[in-house]
Amino acid sequence: MTSTTKIYSLLIFLVTIYWSFSDIIPNATFNDKNTNSEEFSINNALHHLKKIAQKPHSSGTNEHKLVQNYLVNELNKIGLETEVQVQTVFNEKWKSCTTVENIIAKIKGTSNNKSLLLLSHYDSNPHSSIGASDAGSGVVTILEGIRAFLAKGEKPKNDIIILFSDAEELGLLGAKAFVKHHPLAKNIGLVLNFEARGSGGASYMLMETNGKNSKLLNEFLKANPKHPAANSLMYSVYKMLPNDTDLTIFREKADINGFNFAFIGDHFDYHTEQDTYDRLDRESLIHQKEYFTSCLNYFSNADLSNLNSNKDSVYVNFPIIGLLTFPFSWILPFIVITILYLFILIFIGIKKKKLTLKGIFVGFLPFFIALIGSTAVSFILWKLLLFIHPYYKDILQGFTYNGYYYIAAFVFLTLWISFTSYNSFKNNKPLDLLIAPIFVWILINFAILKYLPGAGFFIIPVFMALIGSTFLILKKRKPHTALFAFISIPTIYIFSPLIKTFPVGLGLKNLFISSIFVVLVIALLVPAFQEYKKKNLWQKLFGFLSIIIFITATFKSNFSTNKKKPNSLVYIQNSDEETAFWGTYNKTLDSYTKQVFNSNFSEGSIASAETKSKYNTRFNYYKKATFNKQIKTSKIEVNLDTIVGNEREIWLTIKPQRKINKYEIFNHKKLSISYFTANTAIIYDTAKEVKKETLLVYSMANSDDNLKIALKFNKEEQLHITLNEISNDLLSHPEFNLQKRNEEMIPMPFVTNDAIISTKTISF
């Protein structure tokens, strides 16, 4: 291989990797000075975002009402009549309930066709998230996008409904209130939902449908967004996550199709007070704008009456063409073709003495050494890093501030292991070494066919490797390996973003998945590297880079004002027993938590003391505290207690005596319930047997003065429940004198935090 060929091959690899990332997100350079009023202005959107993302504004807070008023006024300014839908609603999956206040507006179309719904939620996550990205970015994208659309003076064919939903963070309650109780929901044909699960990165398109996806996909392609970022594996990955979006409600409760547009980069900001205006990646906002503009222009005039299909399609980002698509039904024929192709290739290769049976079998050794070794090392090494840096476990998102460094370090470590393995077999022919990974890739595609057809695009690297192998076998002279590198462009282009996306979206504990992808890809590129005379130089370079990046990650592992440490304190008291405890979810204690946990504390949790949380997180430390009689608990009035036939009916009014943010009701004994309501929401209206479980998590809304519950149950059974009263005022309550966090700390998300919890038992 000449030095020129080496350079060409290397440039092809580097340019393709850069291309694969730059193709799925727009550049952040923009200038709105010359933008006319009919165009979407990023500066206008940022102006709105700065207004609504100043403070936490979760449902039921004063700031939430201020954000609501601002959005209503801005919609009115652009000529839209708005409605605030007030509705108490319950989500059976999360046991959550509240009185939502959805903001709704409508643009009348020229036809009576199905409506297009533009959706994002305007509440932030309780209790400390600023919500600039999640989902302030979606709200301002719709607000500014609609302004620009109306400025054109064009009349859409379809009605356009704007829904800024409430209480998404409490359990998708605003979406359910709209779907179940608003008349406009009955004519929705398609939903465009704008979301975020971090504060940066490419925005991925995720379809939601109860049927097949081919019509939805074809319509999306007709909308022609500039930088589509999508693949049919992403929705499967999304479903692995312990959360849904508002769009899920439309699919599950009303069989309405839709698209999610969501960015997931900088996951460490998700649901924290670092989800701010300043930390929102402008490229991500521009990406949302591109999706919004292209989809609104197309779907406001498209036929939305029948987007269901009888076919599913595989789709993936592909060089030049944007999205490559093909039906699920093609996966099996493709696999059969690759098997036949491989056998023919082996036959011709042996005949031409470019392959040997012994060499083929030996080729499995370096591949499996690299694959198993890299996977095991990555899995164990991450466990070791958690042992060395236990405070990483306090970042419940699972993605640390130096997470991108770890991704790079593990990639280079995997490359080092792979090159070390293959260099041990450097006397073997490159083609002999290539057969093993092709064979394994085909086996993977068989598994995909049965269990994960959305990953059907995994067949593409097999075809590329087979085509490249054909050139190597048929060429009489020594082949130009830069040609093999060129043929491998689709493989590198498809898998480079996936290597990064998995640990970002699913947490760094999944770095071993990235290692598997790296080995699978690099094994298919062996002929492009095997001709290098100084392969050991590559091995040493990758090892050196891995060490340097690991060291850099270590130096960047500390917390700072831009990378704040999450921590937690909770005070819990039992009104029945007049006992009290302190609890913290932290694995590592700091100056904030040590003001309580300085001595005489225990490791572990408190039985039945934790409140319901997203990841079922439990206390790591607790400490006995002094029972505080000044913490007022709710008054419980019995409005009705009667027996009719075989049923006992009880009506209770729970009146808060302090600012309560949330009530939780846990059942302790078997109870045969036939009817259960909370305020005006029906929890159960058919017979249901409940055991030891959460019955209700009610978040107090701005319109709520108290909580009224009504129960009908078997008269032979006893009602025995625990009531938790949660107020997020631990740091401001006059009965406590706690030092506030320093500028390098933030409240831990996903758990009840900075809270006073009063618990009592109610029995009848």
PDB file of C-alpha atoms in Angstrom, residues 21-194:
ATOM      1  CA  PHE A  21     -22.755  13.672  12.552  1.00  0.00           C
ATOM      2  CA  SER A  22     -22.960  16.942  10.614  1.00  0.00           C
ATOM      3  CA  ASP A  23     -25.663  15.569   8.326  1.00  0.00           C
ATOM      4  CA  ILE A  24     -28.201  15.081  11.117  1.00  0.00           C
ATOM      5  CA  ILE A  25     -28.090  18.532  12.698  1.00  0.00           C
ATOM      6  CA  PRO A  26     -27.999  22.047  11.233  1.00  0.00           C
ATOM      7  CA  ASN A  27     -25.172  24.486  11.811  1.00  0.00           C
ATOM      8  CA  ALA A  28     -25.787  27.029  14.563  1.00  0.00           C
ATOM      9  CA  THR A  29     -24.759  30.043  12.503  1.00  0.00           C
ATOM     10  CA  PHE A  30     -27.817  32.205  11.946  1.00  0.00           C
ATOM     11  CA  ASN A  31     -28.565  35.859  11.471  1.00  0.00           C
ATOM     12  CA  ASP A  32     -32.090  37.098  11.981  1.00  0.00           C
ATOM     13  CA  LYS A  33     -31.390  40.748  11.169  1.00  0.00           C
ATOM     14  CA  ASN A  34     -32.588  40.352   7.593  1.00  0.00           C
ATOM     15  CA  THR A  35     -35.387  37.901   8.370  1.00  0.00           C
ATOM     16  CA  ASN A  36     -38.773  39.129   7.170  1.00  0.00           C
ATOM     17  CA  SER A  37     -41.922  38.762   9.239  1.00  0.00           C
ATOM     18  CA  GLU A  38     -43.039  35.708   7.255  1.00  0.00           C
ATOM     19  CA  GLU A  39     -39.998  33.682   8.263  1.00  0.00           C
ATOM     20  CA  PHE A  40     -39.320  31.794  11.463  1.00  0.00           C
ATOM     21  CA  SER A  41     -37.034  33.917  13.641  1.00  0.00           C
ATOM     22  CA  ILE A  42     -34.745  32.036  16.028  1.00  0.00           C
ATOM     23  CA  ASN A  43     -34.216  35.289  17.934  1.00  0.00           C
ATOM     24  CA  ASN A  44     -37.968  35.642  18.437  1.00  0.00           C
ATOM     25  CA  ALA A  45     -38.142  32.067  19.726  1.00  0.00           C
ATOM     26  CA  LEU A  46     -35.226  32.713  22.090  1.00  0.00           C
ATOM     27  CA  HIS A  47     -36.938  35.883  23.313  1.00  0.00           C
ATOM     28  CA  HIS A  48     -39.996  33.842  24.310  1.00  0.00           C
ATOM     29  CA  LEU A  49     -37.805  31.168  25.879  1.00  0.00           C
ATOM     30  CA  LYS A  50     -36.008  33.710  28.016  1.00  0.00           C
ATOM     31  CA  LYS A  51     -39.387  34.894  29.320  1.00  0.00           C
ATOM     32  CA  ILE A  52     -40.846  31.491  30.190  1.00  0.00           C
ATOM     33  CA  ALA A  53     -37.668  29.763  31.419  1.00  0.00           C
ATOM     34  CA  GLN A  54     -36.627  32.082  34.225  1.00  0.00           C
ATOM     35  CA  LYS A  55     -37.695  29.912  37.164  1.00  0.00           C
ATOM     36  CA  PRO A  56     -39.102  26.436  37.833  1.00  0.00           C
ATOM     37  CA  HIS A  57     -42.748  26.388  36.739  1.00  0.00           C
ATOM     38  CA  SER A  58     -44.165  22.992  37.551  1.00  0.00           C
ATOM     39  CA  SER A  59     -47.922  22.537  37.691  1.00  0.00           C
ATOM     40  CA  GLY A  60     -49.518  24.081  40.761  1.00  0.00           C
ATOM     41  CA  THR A  61     -46.907  26.804  41.322  1.00  0.00           C
ATOM     42  CA  ASN A  62     -47.290  30.566  41.027  1.00  0.00           C
ATOM     43  CA  GLU A  63     -44.650  30.648  38.279  1.00  0.00           C
ATOM     44  CA  HIS A  64     -46.653  28.083  36.314  1.00  0.00           C
ATOM     45  CA  LYS A  65     -49.577  30.505  36.253  1.00  0.00           C
ATOM     46  CA  LEU A  66     -47.302  33.344  35.084  1.00  0.00           C
ATOM     47  CA  VAL A  67     -45.999  31.216  32.201  1.00  0.00           C
ATOM     48  CA  GLN A  68     -49.566  30.265  31.313  1.00  0.00           C
ATOM     49  CA  ASN A  69     -50.643  33.918  31.205  1.00  0.00           C
ATOM     50  CA  TYR A  70     -47.636  34.837  29.059  1.00  0.00           C
ATOM     51  CA  LEU A  71     -48.390  32.132  26.491  1.00  0.00           C
ATOM     52  CA  VAL A  72     -52.089  33.009  26.336  1.00  0.00           C
ATOM     53  CA  ASN A  73     -51.220  36.676  25.777  1.00  0.00           C
ATOM     54  CA  GLU A  74     -48.708  35.848  23.036  1.00  0.00           C
ATOM     55  CA  LEU A  75     -51.224  33.658  21.216  1.00  0.00           C
ATOM     56  CA  ASN A  76     -53.756  36.463  21.465  1.00  0.00           C
ATOM     57  CA  LYS A  77     -51.209  38.919  20.043  1.00  0.00           C
ATOM     58  CA  ILE A  78     -50.910  36.901  16.832  1.00  0.00           C
ATOM     59  CA  GLY A  79     -54.692  36.858  16.443  1.00  0.00           C
ATOM     60  CA  LEU A  80     -55.669  33.540  17.976  1.00  0.00           C
ATOM     61  CA  GLU A  81     -58.492  33.010  20.424  1.00  0.00           C
ATOM     62  CA  THR A  82     -57.345  30.829  23.278  1.00  0.00           C
ATOM     63  CA  GLU A  83     -59.052  28.545  25.727  1.00  0.00           C
ATOM     64  CA  VAL A  84     -57.723  27.222  29.026  1.00  0.00           C
ATOM     65  CA  GLN A  85     -59.145  23.758  29.554  1.00  0.00           C
ATOM     66  CA  VAL A  86     -59.493  23.008  33.280  1.00  0.00           C
ATOM     67  CA  GLN A  87     -59.990  19.314  33.941  1.00  0.00           C
ATOM     68  CA  THR A  88     -59.163  16.875  36.740  1.00  0.00           C
ATOM     69  CA  VAL A  89     -57.723  13.696  35.275  1.00  0.00           C
ATOM     70  CA  PHE A  90     -56.057  10.443  36.392  1.00  0.00           C
ATOM     71  CA  ASN A  91     -53.366   8.338  34.696  1.00  0.00           C
ATOM     72  CA  GLU A  92     -53.741   4.701  35.728  1.00  0.00           C
ATOM     73  CA  LYS A  93     -50.181   3.757  34.692  1.00  0.00           C
ATOM     74  CA  TRP A  94     -48.482   6.267  36.997  1.00  0.00           C
ATOM     75  CA  LYS A  95     -51.346   6.479  39.538  1.00  0.00           C
ATOM     76  CA  SER A  96     -51.037  10.237  39.086  1.00  0.00           C
ATOM     77  CA  CYS A  97     -53.797  12.804  39.202  1.00  0.00           C
ATOM     78  CA  THR A  98     -54.218  16.575  39.171  1.00  0.00           C
ATOM     79  CA  THR A  99     -56.363  19.385  37.803  1.00  0.00           C
ATOM     80  CA  VAL A 100     -54.704  20.428  34.554  1.00  0.00           C
ATOM     81  CA  GLU A 101     -54.904  23.754  32.741  1.00  0.00           C
ATOM     82  CA  ASN A 102     -54.277  23.152  29.039  1.00  0.00           C
ATOM     83  CA  ILE A 103     -53.775  26.100  26.680  1.00  0.00           C
ATOM     84  CA  ILE A 104     -55.644  25.534  23.397  1.00  0.00           C
ATOM     85  CA  ALA A 105     -55.959  27.586  20.210  1.00  0.00           C
ATOM     86  CA  LYS A 106     -57.274  26.815  16.740  1.00  0.00           C
ATOM     87  CA  ILE A 107     -56.603  27.992  13.185  1.00  0.00           C
ATOM     88  CA  LYS A 108     -59.617  27.244  10.983  1.00  0.00           C
ATOM     89  CA  GLY A 109     -58.882  25.464   7.727  1.00  0.00           C
ATOM     90  CA  THR A 110     -60.716  25.694   4.440  1.00  0.00           C
ATOM     91  CA  SER A 111     -61.938  22.086   4.483  1.00  0.00           C
ATOM     92  CA  ASN A 112     -63.626  19.716   6.895  1.00  0.00           C
ATOM     93  CA  ASN A 113     -60.744  17.243   6.784  1.00  0.00           C
ATOM     94  CA  LYS A 114     -58.902  15.828   9.769  1.00  0.00           C
ATOM     95  CA  SER A 115     -57.078  18.331  11.961  1.00  0.00           C
ATOM     96  CA  LEU A 116     -53.350  18.722  12.563  1.00  0.00           C
ATOM     97  CA  LEU A 117     -52.341  19.040  16.234  1.00  0.00           C
ATOM     98  CA  LEU A 118     -49.185  20.931  17.263  1.00  0.00           C
ATOM     99  CA  LEU A 119     -48.173  19.781  20.726  1.00  0.00           C
ATOM    100  CA  SER A 120     -45.692  20.593  23.470  1.00  0.00           C
ATOM    101  CA  HIS A 121     -46.019  20.896  27.260  1.00  0.00           C
ATOM    102  CA  TYR A 122     -45.434  24.107  29.185  1.00  0.00           C
ATOM    103  CA  ASP A 123     -44.970  22.728  32.710  1.00  0.00           C
ATOM    104  CA  SER A 124     -41.490  21.979  34.026  1.00  0.00           C
ATOM    105  CA  ASN A 125     -40.554  18.975  36.109  1.00  0.00           C
ATOM    106  CA  PRO A 126     -41.143  19.298  39.862  1.00  0.00           C
ATOM    107  CA  HIS A 127     -39.703  20.830  41.736  1.00  0.00           C
ATOM    108  CA  SER A 128     -36.509  22.546  40.568  1.00  0.00           C
ATOM    109  CA  SER A 129     -36.265  22.127  36.790  1.00  0.00           C
ATOM    110  CA  ILE A 130     -36.191  25.370  34.812  1.00  0.00           C
ATOM    111  CA  GLY A 131     -37.585  23.585  31.757  1.00  0.00           C
ATOM    112  CA  ALA A 132     -35.874  25.591  29.002  1.00  0.00           C
ATOM    113  CA  SER A 133     -35.310  22.539  26.825  1.00  0.00           C
ATOM    114  CA  ASP A 134     -37.942  20.266  28.326  1.00  0.00           C
ATOM    115  CA  ALA A 135     -40.167  21.490  26.893  1.00  0.00           C
ATOM    116  CA  GLY A 136     -39.785  25.266  26.648  1.00  0.00           C
ATOM    117  CA  SER A 137     -37.907  24.721  23.392  1.00  0.00           C
ATOM    118  CA  GLY A 138     -40.937  22.940  21.950  1.00  0.00           C
ATOM    119  CA  VAL A 139     -43.375  25.592  23.156  1.00  0.00           C
ATOM    120  CA  VAL A 140     -41.422  28.499  21.617  1.00  0.00           C
ATOM    121  CA  THR A 141     -40.876  26.535  18.393  1.00  0.00           C
ATOM    122  CA  ILE A 142     -44.644  26.262  17.988  1.00  0.00           C
ATOM    123  CA  LEU A 143     -45.322  29.820  19.152  1.00  0.00           C
ATOM    124  CA  GLU A 144     -42.866  31.450  16.761  1.00  0.00           C
ATOM    125  CA  GLY A 145     -43.592  28.975  13.964  1.00  0.00           C
ATOM    126  CA  ILE A 146     -47.315  29.718  14.085  1.00  0.00           C
ATOM    127  CA  ARG A 147     -46.637  33.472  14.093  1.00  0.00           C
ATOM    128  CA  ALA A 148     -44.573  33.149  10.914  1.00  0.00           C
ATOM    129  CA  PHE A 149     -47.174  30.864   9.331  1.00  0.00           C
ATOM    130  CA  LEU A 150     -50.004  33.307   9.998  1.00  0.00           C
ATOM    131  CA  ALA A 151     -47.915  36.204   8.728  1.00  0.00           C
ATOM    132  CA  LYS A 152     -47.947  34.644   5.256  1.00  0.00           C
ATOM    133  CA  GLY A 153     -51.703  35.086   5.108  1.00  0.00           C
ATOM    134  CA  GLU A 154     -52.236  31.622   3.642  1.00  0.00           C
ATOM    135  CA  LYS A 155     -55.240  29.556   4.633  1.00  0.00           C
ATOM    136  CA  PRO A 156     -54.473  25.896   5.416  1.00  0.00           C
ATOM    137  CA  LYS A 157     -56.786  23.164   4.209  1.00  0.00           C
ATOM    138  CA  ASN A 158     -56.779  21.426   7.576  1.00  0.00           C
ATOM    139  CA  ASP A 159     -57.704  22.903  10.917  1.00  0.00           C
ATOM    140  CA  ILE A 160     -54.570  23.460  12.974  1.00  0.00           C
ATOM    141  CA  ILE A 161     -54.933  22.900  16.707  1.00  0.00           C
ATOM    142  CA  ILE A 162     -52.292  24.249  19.083  1.00  0.00           C
ATOM    143  CA  LEU A 163     -52.061  22.481  22.434  1.00  0.00           C
ATOM    144  CA  PHE A 164     -49.654  23.614  25.127  1.00  0.00           C
ATOM    145  CA  SER A 165     -50.405  20.779  27.503  1.00  0.00           C
ATOM    146  CA  ASP A 166     -50.130  20.918  31.273  1.00  0.00           C
ATOM    147  CA  ALA A 167     -48.873  18.335  33.781  1.00  0.00           C
ATOM    148  CA  GLU A 168     -46.957  16.248  31.261  1.00  0.00           C
ATOM    149  CA  GLU A 169     -44.275  15.840  33.902  1.00  0.00           C
ATOM    150  CA  LEU A 170     -46.824  14.515  36.397  1.00  0.00           C
ATOM    151  CA  GLY A 171     -47.928  11.652  34.163  1.00  0.00           C
ATOM    152  CA  LEU A 172     -49.040  12.972  30.740  1.00  0.00           C
ATOM    153  CA  LEU A 173     -52.172  14.329  32.392  1.00  0.00           C
ATOM    154  CA  GLY A 174     -52.779  17.333  30.150  1.00  0.00           C
ATOM    155  CA  ALA A 175     -52.694  15.142  27.051  1.00  0.00           C
ATOM    156  CA  LYS A 176     -55.129  12.707  28.619  1.00  0.00           C
ATOM    157  CA  ALA A 177     -57.468  15.538  29.632  1.00  0.00           C
ATOM    158  CA  PHE A 178     -57.515  16.783  26.041  1.00  0.00           C
ATOM    159  CA  VAL A 179     -57.967  13.341  24.468  1.00  0.00           C
ATOM    160  CA  LYS A 180     -60.706  12.229  26.854  1.00  0.00           C
ATOM    161  CA  HIS A 181     -62.608  15.425  27.499  1.00  0.00           C
ATOM    162  CA  HIS A 182     -62.123  17.988  24.697  1.00  0.00           C
ATOM    163  CA  PRO A 183     -64.328  17.896  21.577  1.00  0.00           C
ATOM    164  CA  LEU A 184     -61.450  18.988  19.295  1.00  0.00           C
ATOM    165  CA  ALA A 185     -59.688  15.676  19.990  1.00  0.00           C
ATOM    166  CA  LYS A 186     -62.302  13.766  18.038  1.00  0.00           C
ATOM    167  CA  ASN A 187     -61.123  15.091  14.661  1.00  0.00           C
ATOM    168  CA  ILE A 188     -57.334  14.934  15.089  1.00  0.00           C
ATOM    169  CA  GLY A 189     -55.610  13.141  12.213  1.00  0.00           C
ATOM    170  CA  LEU A 190     -51.954  13.670  13.129  1.00  0.00           C
ATOM    171  CA  VAL A 191     -49.904  15.020  16.038  1.00  0.00           C
ATOM    172  CA  LEU A 192     -46.544  16.786  15.843  1.00  0.00           C
ATOM    173  CA  ASN A 193     -44.994  16.720  19.317  1.00  0.00           C
ATOM    174  CA  PHE A 194     -41.862  18.689  20.236  1.00  0.00           C
TER     175      PHE A 194
END
